[in-house]
Amino acid sequence: MGELTGQPNDQRIAGVDVARGVALLGMMSVHILPRVTEDGGRSAAYLISAGRAAALFAVLAGVGIALMSGGPVPPSGRRAANISVRLAVRAVLIGTLGLALGALSPPVYVILAYYAVLFLVAIPFLRLRPWPLGVLALAWIVIAPAVSHRLRDDYGPPPGQPDFAALSDPVGLLERIVLTGVYPVLPWVAYLLVGLTIGRLPLRSPRFGWSLLLGGGSIAIASMLGARWWLDHGGIDRLIGEPPEVVLPDATTNQVLNLDFYGTTPTDSLWWMLVPAPHSSTPADLLQTSGTACAVLGAALLLCRSQVGRVALTPLGAAGSMTLTLYTLHVLALYEEWGPVNERGLLYASHVVALLLIATAWRAFFKRGPIEETVHRCAAAVADWTVPASKDAGDRLSPRRDVASGTSAGTAPDR
């Protein structure tokens, strides 16, 4: 969603934009393509992207916030205050757009209102360095889902879309966004912290790219294999309970792992914390999807190190640099027509081709997408008016730090 620091294009980290582009295409596939095959199983698109695309966007939000606020050098003083105001304004604008899209009752869950709150939550963590952020991320992955499980009294269908009508009950809206919604902020802060940690580390280093790819992939695979082993050795029996329609007595391991909980798990048993099902927000889910996000980002960074890779991935990177605009167009396009199930593949292909062409053409002439540019200008104007840049050397936005940071926050929507 738009740059905050106004860095020129040649200072962007291409791999971060490409990873955002991958997240956008993955999210679109979950929205459009059938989730179930003709024989009753889960489709390939669902198995690959469900839960992972949205998590990748959230992790990359943290990466972007870290980069725009100094990369390896956390901000301090008036600089930190200026960035905090920019994030707050950005949150208000993105949240308003999310409520507006929700008011159209699209056939998908709009993530922008949740994403906006994540921007606000990021502010207290701006000054932290990688090690404290990493420890906090790990602790959040373990503790926050259990806290959510404890705070929620029951389990039922996901609440409706956050929209302007929901503002009539602000407490209920806050509860939905933080605790019971499809993208609950309480456990999802873990993704934000993972991204902030990564963004404070040397993203331009090939060794770090390999560490993300291999380390993240290993974590994702290990968490899935561990969950499968546990479910195959008595875990399913421990999950049978209320509500009975969630897990049937004859459920298989694959069925349990591919349930979509729309944000939260049942509250009947803490054993659900060991199940990495899509959108379950359990420690197992957060760990598996965070690992996948790290692996995708690592692969994108490595591929973009070569000139051939950067050129080949230019359309994907262009899409990833203006995902707020493209996400909005995607939701608006789905608002009118889904199309028959047997034509969903063609509908998805048309969305992908259209958005890649739009992004590539736009980025040939402009630095930001139209919505990103609007958000950037508003955030910068308010921040520079309320907390003008200090003349002290220690507080100025350092050109060297900006070059090191590469890109900026929030080009990913959310998803």
mmCIF file of N, CA and C in Angstrom, residues 226-335:
data_model
loop_
_atom_site.group_PDB
_atom_site.id
_atom_site.type_symbol
_atom_site.label_atom_id
_atom_site.label_comp_id
_atom_site.label_asym_id
_atom_site.label_seq_id
_atom_site.Cartn_x
_atom_site.Cartn_y
_atom_site.Cartn_z
ATOM 1 N N GLY A 226 4.618 -32.723 12.146
ATOM 2 C CA GLY A 226 4.342 -32.963 13.566
ATOM 3 C C GLY A 226 2.854 -33.054 13.842
ATOM 4 N N ALA A 227 2.070 -32.176 13.209
ATOM 5 C CA ALA A 227 0.622 -32.213 13.397
ATOM 6 C C ALA A 227 0.029 -33.500 12.830
ATOM 7 N N ARG A 228 0.508 -33.925 11.665
ATOM 8 C CA ARG A 228 0.025 -35.174 11.076
ATOM 9 C C ARG A 228 0.321 -36.364 11.990
ATOM 10 N N TRP A 229 1.526 -36.391 12.525
ATOM 11 C CA TRP A 229 1.901 -37.514 13.402
ATOM 12 C C TRP A 229 0.997 -37.539 14.624
ATOM 13 N N TRP A 230 0.755 -36.372 15.211
ATOM 14 C CA TRP A 230 -0.077 -36.306 16.416
ATOM 15 C C TRP A 230 -1.510 -36.720 16.116
ATOM 16 N N LEU A 231 -2.062 -36.232 15.010
ATOM 17 C CA LEU A 231 -3.434 -36.593 14.653
ATOM 18 C C LEU A 231 -3.563 -38.080 14.343
ATOM 19 N N ASP A 232 -2.547 -38.649 13.702
ATOM 20 C CA ASP A 232 -2.583 -40.074 13.366
ATOM 21 C C ASP A 232 -2.409 -40.974 14.582
ATOM 22 N N HIS A 233 -1.890 -40.425 15.668
ATOM 23 C CA HIS A 233 -1.619 -41.223 16.868
ATOM 24 C C HIS A 233 -2.500 -40.774 18.036
ATOM 25 N N GLY A 234 -3.772 -40.590 17.754
ATOM 26 C CA GLY A 234 -4.726 -40.312 18.820
ATOM 27 C C GLY A 234 -5.188 -38.889 18.937
ATOM 28 N N GLY A 235 -4.599 -37.982 18.174
ATOM 29 C CA GLY A 235 -4.979 -36.581 18.293
ATOM 30 C C GLY A 235 -6.415 -36.312 17.905
ATOM 31 N N ILE A 236 -6.890 -36.990 16.848
ATOM 32 C CA ILE A 236 -8.266 -36.767 16.408
ATOM 33 C C ILE A 236 -9.259 -37.117 17.511
ATOM 34 N N ASP A 237 -8.987 -38.195 18.242
ATOM 35 C CA ASP A 237 -9.902 -38.593 19.319
ATOM 36 C C ASP A 237 -10.021 -37.513 20.384
ATOM 37 N N ARG A 238 -8.946 -36.778 20.616
ATOM 38 C CA ARG A 238 -8.980 -35.733 21.641
ATOM 39 C C ARG A 238 -9.764 -34.503 21.174
ATOM 40 N N LEU A 239 -9.964 -34.365 19.860
ATOM 41 C CA LEU A 239 -10.655 -33.196 19.335
ATOM 42 C C LEU A 239 -12.157 -33.384 19.223
ATOM 43 N N ILE A 240 -12.630 -34.625 19.309
ATOM 44 C CA ILE A 240 -14.063 -34.872 19.158
ATOM 45 C C ILE A 240 -14.809 -34.273 20.343
ATOM 46 N N GLY A 241 -15.770 -33.449 20.075
ATOM 47 C CA GLY A 241 -16.530 -32.796 21.154
ATOM 48 C C GLY A 241 -17.439 -31.774 20.557
ATOM 49 N N GLU A 242 -17.741 -30.734 21.292
ATOM 50 C CA GLU A 242 -18.641 -29.692 20.811
ATOM 51 C C GLU A 242 -17.841 -28.635 20.058
ATOM 52 N N PRO A 243 -18.378 -28.109 18.960
ATOM 53 C CA PRO A 243 -19.613 -28.541 18.301
ATOM 54 C C PRO A 243 -19.349 -29.770 17.434
ATOM 55 N N PRO A 244 -20.210 -30.762 17.428
ATOM 56 C CA PRO A 244 -19.936 -32.002 16.728
ATOM 57 C C PRO A 244 -19.841 -31.842 15.224
ATOM 58 N N GLU A 245 -20.427 -30.748 14.680
ATOM 59 C CA GLU A 245 -20.383 -30.612 13.232
ATOM 60 C C GLU A 245 -19.006 -30.184 12.743
ATOM 61 N N VAL A 246 -18.130 -29.754 13.640
ATOM 62 C CA VAL A 246 -16.810 -29.313 13.221
ATOM 63 C C VAL A 246 -15.914 -30.512 12.923
ATOM 64 N N VAL A 247 -15.840 -31.459 13.811
ATOM 65 C CA VAL A 247 -15.035 -32.661 13.604
ATOM 66 C C VAL A 247 -15.911 -33.873 13.867
ATOM 67 N N LEU A 248 -16.123 -34.689 12.871
ATOM 68 C CA LEU A 248 -16.964 -35.866 13.020
ATOM 69 C C LEU A 248 -16.154 -37.032 13.569
ATOM 70 N N PRO A 249 -16.797 -38.009 14.186
ATOM 71 C CA PRO A 249 -16.067 -39.148 14.754
ATOM 72 C C PRO A 249 -15.213 -39.893 13.727
ATOM 73 N N ASP A 250 -15.599 -39.861 12.444
ATOM 74 C CA ASP A 250 -14.839 -40.594 11.436
ATOM 75 C C ASP A 250 -13.945 -39.679 10.607
ATOM 76 N N ALA A 251 -13.636 -38.500 11.118
ATOM 77 C CA ALA A 251 -12.800 -37.559 10.383
ATOM 78 C C ALA A 251 -11.400 -38.123 10.182
ATOM 79 N N THR A 252 -10.801 -37.819 9.041
ATOM 80 C CA THR A 252 -9.438 -38.233 8.753
ATOM 81 C C THR A 252 -8.479 -37.093 9.067
ATOM 82 N N THR A 253 -7.198 -37.427 9.100
ATOM 83 C CA THR A 253 -6.181 -36.408 9.356
ATOM 84 C C THR A 253 -6.246 -35.302 8.311
ATOM 85 N N ASN A 254 -6.373 -35.658 7.039
ATOM 86 C CA ASN A 254 -6.434 -34.654 5.983
ATOM 87 C C ASN A 254 -7.646 -33.743 6.139
ATOM 88 N N GLN A 255 -8.773 -34.309 6.543
ATOM 89 C CA GLN A 255 -9.968 -33.491 6.731
ATOM 90 C C GLN A 255 -9.773 -32.474 7.849
ATOM 91 N N VAL A 256 -9.171 -32.903 8.941
ATOM 92 C CA VAL A 256 -8.936 -31.986 10.059
ATOM 93 C C VAL A 256 -7.954 -30.893 9.664
ATOM 94 N N LEU A 257 -6.880 -31.263 8.968
ATOM 95 C CA LEU A 257 -5.866 -30.282 8.591
ATOM 96 C C LEU A 257 -6.364 -29.287 7.561
ATOM 97 N N ASN A 258 -7.421 -29.635 6.841
ATOM 98 C CA ASN A 258 -7.917 -28.748 5.792
ATOM 99 C C ASN A 258 -9.256 -28.107 6.124
ATOM 100 N N LEU A 259 -9.686 -28.206 7.375
ATOM 101 C CA LEU A 259 -10.851 -27.434 7.803
ATOM 102 C C LEU A 259 -10.515 -25.948 7.760
ATOM 103 N N ASP A 260 -11.477 -25.124 7.406
ATOM 104 C CA ASP A 260 -11.275 -23.676 7.430
ATOM 105 C C ASP A 260 -12.115 -23.103 8.565
ATOM 106 N N PHE A 261 -11.448 -22.586 9.600
ATOM 107 C CA PHE A 261 -12.141 -22.113 10.794
ATOM 108 C C PHE A 261 -12.506 -20.632 10.728
ATOM 109 N N TYR A 262 -12.127 -19.941 9.660
ATOM 110 C CA TYR A 262 -12.477 -18.531 9.507
ATOM 111 C C TYR A 262 -12.006 -17.697 10.695
ATOM 112 N N GLY A 263 -10.802 -17.948 11.130
ATOM 113 C CA GLY A 263 -10.181 -17.074 12.117
ATOM 114 C C GLY A 263 -9.922 -17.667 13.481
ATOM 115 N N THR A 264 -10.831 -18.506 13.982
ATOM 116 C CA THR A 264 -10.675 -19.030 15.338
ATOM 117 C C THR A 264 -11.125 -20.484 15.400
ATOM 118 N N THR A 265 -10.618 -21.201 16.374
ATOM 119 C CA THR A 265 -10.970 -22.599 16.575
ATOM 120 C C THR A 265 -12.080 -22.734 17.626
ATOM 121 N N PRO A 266 -12.690 -23.917 17.701
ATOM 122 C CA PRO A 266 -13.671 -24.158 18.781
ATOM 123 C C PRO A 266 -13.036 -23.960 20.151
ATOM 124 N N THR A 267 -13.855 -23.645 21.120
ATOM 125 C CA THR A 267 -13.365 -23.369 22.469
ATOM 126 C C THR A 267 -13.542 -24.554 23.409
ATOM 127 N N ASP A 268 -13.913 -25.726 22.861
ATOM 128 C CA ASP A 268 -14.180 -26.866 23.734
ATOM 129 C C ASP A 268 -12.912 -27.527 24.245
ATOM 130 N N SER A 269 -11.778 -27.363 23.515
ATOM 131 C CA SER A 269 -10.569 -28.078 23.914
ATOM 132 C C SER A 269 -9.329 -27.305 23.495
ATOM 133 N N LEU A 270 -8.345 -27.265 24.407
ATOM 134 C CA LEU A 270 -7.069 -26.637 24.074
ATOM 135 C C LEU A 270 -6.243 -27.472 23.102
ATOM 136 N N TRP A 271 -6.640 -28.724 22.871
ATOM 137 C CA TRP A 271 -5.919 -29.561 21.911
ATOM 138 C C TRP A 271 -5.973 -28.962 20.505
ATOM 139 N N TRP A 272 -6.947 -28.085 20.236
ATOM 140 C CA TRP A 272 -6.997 -27.435 18.927
ATOM 141 C C TRP A 272 -5.743 -26.612 18.651
ATOM 142 N N MET A 273 -5.033 -26.214 19.703
ATOM 143 C CA MET A 273 -3.827 -25.406 19.514
ATOM 144 C C MET A 273 -2.741 -26.138 18.727
ATOM 145 N N LEU A 274 -2.858 -27.460 18.603
ATOM 146 C CA LEU A 274 -1.853 -28.254 17.884
ATOM 147 C C LEU A 274 -2.221 -28.504 16.427
ATOM 148 N N VAL A 275 -3.333 -27.935 15.980
ATOM 149 C CA VAL A 275 -3.817 -28.182 14.614
ATOM 150 C C VAL A 275 -3.506 -26.975 13.731
ATOM 151 N N PRO A 276 -2.691 -27.136 12.685
ATOM 152 C CA PRO A 276 -2.363 -26.010 11.791
ATOM 153 C C PRO A 276 -3.330 -25.877 10.621
ATOM 154 N N ALA A 277 -4.628 -25.920 10.887
ATOM 155 C CA ALA A 277 -5.620 -25.774 9.827
ATOM 156 C C ALA A 277 -5.660 -24.325 9.344
ATOM 157 N N PRO A 278 -6.055 -24.087 8.084
ATOM 158 C CA PRO A 278 -6.087 -22.715 7.555
ATOM 159 C C PRO A 278 -6.981 -21.797 8.389
ATOM 160 N N HIS A 279 -6.477 -20.597 8.630
ATOM 161 C CA HIS A 279 -7.235 -19.564 9.340
ATOM 162 C C HIS A 279 -7.721 -20.035 10.711
ATOM 163 N N SER A 280 -6.939 -20.875 11.373
ATOM 164 C CA SER A 280 -7.306 -21.313 12.715
ATOM 165 C C SER A 280 -6.649 -20.459 13.793
ATOM 166 N N SER A 281 -5.584 -19.725 13.443
ATOM 167 C CA SER A 281 -4.879 -18.836 14.383
ATOM 168 C C SER A 281 -4.406 -19.579 15.621
ATOM 169 N N THR A 282 -4.025 -20.835 15.469
ATOM 170 C CA THR A 282 -3.417 -21.605 16.550
ATOM 171 C C THR A 282 -1.912 -21.434 16.500
ATOM 172 N N PRO A 283 -1.186 -21.793 17.559
ATOM 173 C CA PRO A 283 0.271 -21.730 17.473
ATOM 174 C C PRO A 283 0.819 -22.541 16.301
ATOM 175 N N ALA A 284 0.231 -23.722 16.063
ATOM 176 C CA ALA A 284 0.692 -24.552 14.950
ATOM 177 C C ALA A 284 0.443 -23.860 13.613
ATOM 178 N N ASP A 285 -0.704 -23.214 13.482
ATOM 179 C CA ASP A 285 -1.026 -22.490 12.250
ATOM 180 C C ASP A 285 -0.108 -21.287 12.079
ATOM 181 N N LEU A 286 0.061 -20.489 13.112
ATOM 182 C CA LEU A 286 0.927 -19.313 13.029
ATOM 183 C C LEU A 286 2.362 -19.696 12.698
ATOM 184 N N LEU A 287 2.842 -20.791 13.285
ATOM 185 C CA LEU A 287 4.208 -21.229 13.032
ATOM 186 C C LEU A 287 4.361 -21.716 11.595
ATOM 187 N N GLN A 288 3.410 -22.535 11.148
ATOM 188 C CA GLN A 288 3.488 -23.095 9.800
ATOM 189 C C GLN A 288 3.383 -22.007 8.739
ATOM 190 N N THR A 289 2.444 -21.084 8.894
ATOM 191 C CA THR A 289 2.264 -20.038 7.888
ATOM 192 C C THR A 289 3.378 -18.993 7.944
ATOM 193 N N SER A 290 3.905 -18.711 9.131
ATOM 194 C CA SER A 290 5.058 -17.804 9.223
ATOM 195 C C SER A 290 6.268 -18.408 8.529
ATOM 196 N N GLY A 291 6.479 -19.713 8.722
ATOM 197 C CA GLY A 291 7.579 -20.386 8.045
ATOM 198 C C GLY A 291 7.421 -20.343 6.539
ATOM 199 N N THR A 292 6.207 -20.573 6.063
ATOM 200 C CA THR A 292 5.947 -20.505 4.631
ATOM 201 C C THR A 292 6.214 -19.103 4.095
ATOM 202 N N ALA A 293 5.776 -18.081 4.826
ATOM 203 C CA ALA A 293 6.002 -16.701 4.401
ATOM 204 C C ALA A 293 7.490 -16.397 4.300
ATOM 205 N N CYS A 294 8.257 -16.848 5.276
ATOM 206 C CA CYS A 294 9.709 -16.635 5.240
ATOM 207 C C CYS A 294 10.329 -17.322 4.025
ATOM 208 N N ALA A 295 9.875 -18.537 3.737
ATOM 209 C CA ALA A 295 10.416 -19.285 2.599
ATOM 210 C C ALA A 295 10.097 -18.589 1.280
ATOM 211 N N VAL A 296 8.866 -18.105 1.125
ATOM 212 C CA VAL A 296 8.489 -17.408 -0.104
ATOM 213 C C VAL A 296 9.305 -16.133 -0.268
ATOM 214 N N LEU A 297 9.452 -15.372 0.810
ATOM 215 C CA LEU A 297 10.234 -14.146 0.733
ATOM 216 C C LEU A 297 11.687 -14.460 0.403
ATOM 217 N N GLY A 298 12.243 -15.486 1.044
ATOM 218 C CA GLY A 298 13.622 -15.863 0.757
ATOM 219 C C GLY A 298 13.811 -16.247 -0.694
ATOM 220 N N ALA A 299 12.891 -17.031 -1.246
ATOM 221 C CA ALA A 299 12.980 -17.431 -2.650
ATOM 222 C C ALA A 299 12.891 -16.215 -3.569
ATOM 223 N N ALA A 300 11.985 -15.294 -3.250
ATOM 224 C CA ALA A 300 11.832 -14.096 -4.082
ATOM 225 C C ALA A 300 13.097 -13.236 -4.042
ATOM 226 N N LEU A 301 13.673 -13.082 -2.872
ATOM 227 C CA LEU A 301 14.903 -12.293 -2.755
ATOM 228 C C LEU A 301 16.038 -12.912 -3.569
ATOM 229 N N LEU A 302 16.153 -14.225 -3.523
ATOM 230 C CA LEU A 302 17.223 -14.901 -4.253
ATOM 231 C C LEU A 302 17.006 -14.830 -5.759
ATOM 232 N N LEU A 303 15.769 -15.019 -6.199
ATOM 233 C CA LEU A 303 15.483 -14.959 -7.634
ATOM 234 C C LEU A 303 15.752 -13.571 -8.204
ATOM 235 N N CYS A 304 15.511 -12.551 -7.401
ATOM 236 C CA CYS A 304 15.685 -11.184 -7.889
ATOM 237 C C CYS A 304 17.120 -10.683 -7.792
ATOM 238 N N ARG A 305 18.012 -11.516 -7.354
ATOM 239 C CA ARG A 305 19.414 -11.101 -7.301
ATOM 240 C C ARG A 305 20.031 -11.047 -8.694
ATOM 241 N N SER A 306 19.506 -11.821 -9.629
ATOM 242 C CA SER A 306 20.033 -11.809 -10.993
ATOM 243 C C SER A 306 19.214 -10.871 -11.863
ATOM 244 N N GLN A 307 19.862 -10.323 -12.893
ATOM 245 C CA GLN A 307 19.162 -9.436 -13.814
ATOM 246 C C GLN A 307 18.049 -10.177 -14.545
ATOM 247 N N VAL A 308 18.312 -11.425 -14.919
ATOM 248 C CA VAL A 308 17.310 -12.228 -15.606
ATOM 249 C C VAL A 308 16.080 -12.424 -14.721
ATOM 250 N N GLY A 309 16.312 -12.738 -13.445
ATOM 251 C CA GLY A 309 15.205 -12.939 -12.519
ATOM 252 C C GLY A 309 14.387 -11.688 -12.332
ATOM 253 N N ARG A 310 15.049 -10.545 -12.179
ATOM 254 C CA ARG A 310 14.324 -9.294 -11.975
ATOM 255 C C ARG A 310 13.478 -8.940 -13.193
ATOM 256 N N VAL A 311 14.043 -9.130 -14.392
ATOM 257 C CA VAL A 311 13.295 -8.810 -15.604
ATOM 258 C C VAL A 311 12.105 -9.749 -15.762
ATOM 259 N N ALA A 312 12.337 -11.049 -15.555
ATOM 260 C CA ALA A 312 11.260 -12.026 -15.724
ATOM 261 C C ALA A 312 10.120 -11.791 -14.744
ATOM 262 N N LEU A 313 10.462 -11.316 -13.561
ATOM 263 C CA LEU A 313 9.453 -11.130 -12.518
ATOM 264 C C LEU A 313 8.949 -9.688 -12.429
ATOM 265 N N THR A 314 9.271 -8.879 -13.419
ATOM 266 C CA THR A 314 8.857 -7.474 -13.395
ATOM 267 C C THR A 314 7.353 -7.295 -13.235
ATOM 268 N N PRO A 315 6.508 -8.007 -13.993
ATOM 269 C CA PRO A 315 5.056 -7.821 -13.795
ATOM 270 C C PRO A 315 4.597 -8.184 -12.383
ATOM 271 N N LEU A 316 5.162 -9.269 -11.840
ATOM 272 C CA LEU A 316 4.780 -9.675 -10.488
ATOM 273 C C LEU A 316 5.240 -8.642 -9.463
ATOM 274 N N GLY A 317 6.456 -8.120 -9.656
ATOM 275 C CA GLY A 317 6.951 -7.085 -8.754
ATOM 276 C C GLY A 317 6.146 -5.805 -8.860
ATOM 277 N N ALA A 318 5.735 -5.453 -10.082
ATOM 278 C CA ALA A 318 4.908 -4.259 -10.260
ATOM 279 C C ALA A 318 3.586 -4.419 -9.527
ATOM 280 N N ALA A 319 2.989 -5.603 -9.635
ATOM 281 C CA ALA A 319 1.739 -5.861 -8.912
ATOM 282 C C ALA A 319 1.959 -5.777 -7.405
ATOM 283 N N GLY A 320 3.088 -6.302 -6.941
ATOM 284 C CA GLY A 320 3.372 -6.286 -5.515
ATOM 285 C C GLY A 320 3.663 -4.907 -4.967
ATOM 286 N N SER A 321 4.000 -3.959 -5.831
ATOM 287 C CA SER A 321 4.298 -2.602 -5.363
ATOM 288 C C SER A 321 3.050 -1.733 -5.251
ATOM 289 N N MET A 322 1.903 -2.225 -5.735
ATOM 290 C CA MET A 322 0.669 -1.424 -5.653
ATOM 291 C C MET A 322 -0.516 -2.333 -5.335
ATOM 292 N N THR A 323 -0.332 -3.180 -4.330
ATOM 293 C CA THR A 323 -1.341 -4.185 -4.033
ATOM 294 C C THR A 323 -2.606 -3.621 -3.395
ATOM 295 N N LEU A 324 -2.531 -2.472 -2.762
ATOM 296 C CA LEU A 324 -3.755 -1.894 -2.203
ATOM 297 C C LEU A 324 -4.719 -1.519 -3.332
ATOM 298 N N THR A 325 -4.196 -0.899 -4.364
ATOM 299 C CA THR A 325 -5.016 -0.563 -5.523
ATOM 300 C C THR A 325 -5.557 -1.823 -6.200
ATOM 301 N N LEU A 326 -4.688 -2.795 -6.437
ATOM 302 C CA LEU A 326 -5.097 -3.999 -7.146
ATOM 303 C C LEU A 326 -6.060 -4.844 -6.316
ATOM 304 N N TYR A 327 -5.838 -4.910 -5.027
ATOM 305 C CA TYR A 327 -6.757 -5.641 -4.163
ATOM 306 C C TYR A 327 -8.150 -5.022 -4.203
ATOM 307 N N THR A 328 -8.201 -3.694 -4.186
ATOM 308 C CA THR A 328 -9.481 -3.001 -4.254
ATOM 309 C C THR A 328 -10.192 -3.298 -5.569
ATOM 310 N N LEU A 329 -9.462 -3.249 -6.673
ATOM 311 C CA LEU A 329 -10.047 -3.573 -7.971
ATOM 312 C C LEU A 329 -10.556 -5.008 -8.004
ATOM 313 N N HIS A 330 -9.785 -5.913 -7.418
ATOM 314 C CA HIS A 330 -10.160 -7.328 -7.371
ATOM 315 C C HIS A 330 -11.477 -7.518 -6.606
ATOM 316 N N VAL A 331 -11.607 -6.893 -5.460
ATOM 317 C CA VAL A 331 -12.827 -7.023 -4.667
ATOM 318 C C VAL A 331 -14.008 -6.411 -5.407
ATOM 319 N N LEU A 332 -13.802 -5.251 -6.029
ATOM 320 C CA LEU A 332 -14.890 -4.611 -6.768
ATOM 321 C C LEU A 332 -15.323 -5.462 -7.962
ATOM 322 N N ALA A 333 -14.385 -6.121 -8.621
ATOM 323 C CA ALA A 333 -14.722 -6.967 -9.762
ATOM 324 C C ALA A 333 -15.537 -8.173 -9.321
ATOM 325 N N LEU A 334 -15.205 -8.736 -8.161
ATOM 326 C CA LEU A 334 -15.947 -9.887 -7.665
ATOM 327 C C LEU A 334 -17.331 -9.493 -7.164
ATOM 328 N N TYR A 335 -17.500 -8.236 -6.844
ATOM 329 C CA TYR A 335 -18.786 -7.789 -6.302
ATOM 330 C C TYR A 335 -19.917 -8.018 -7.288
#
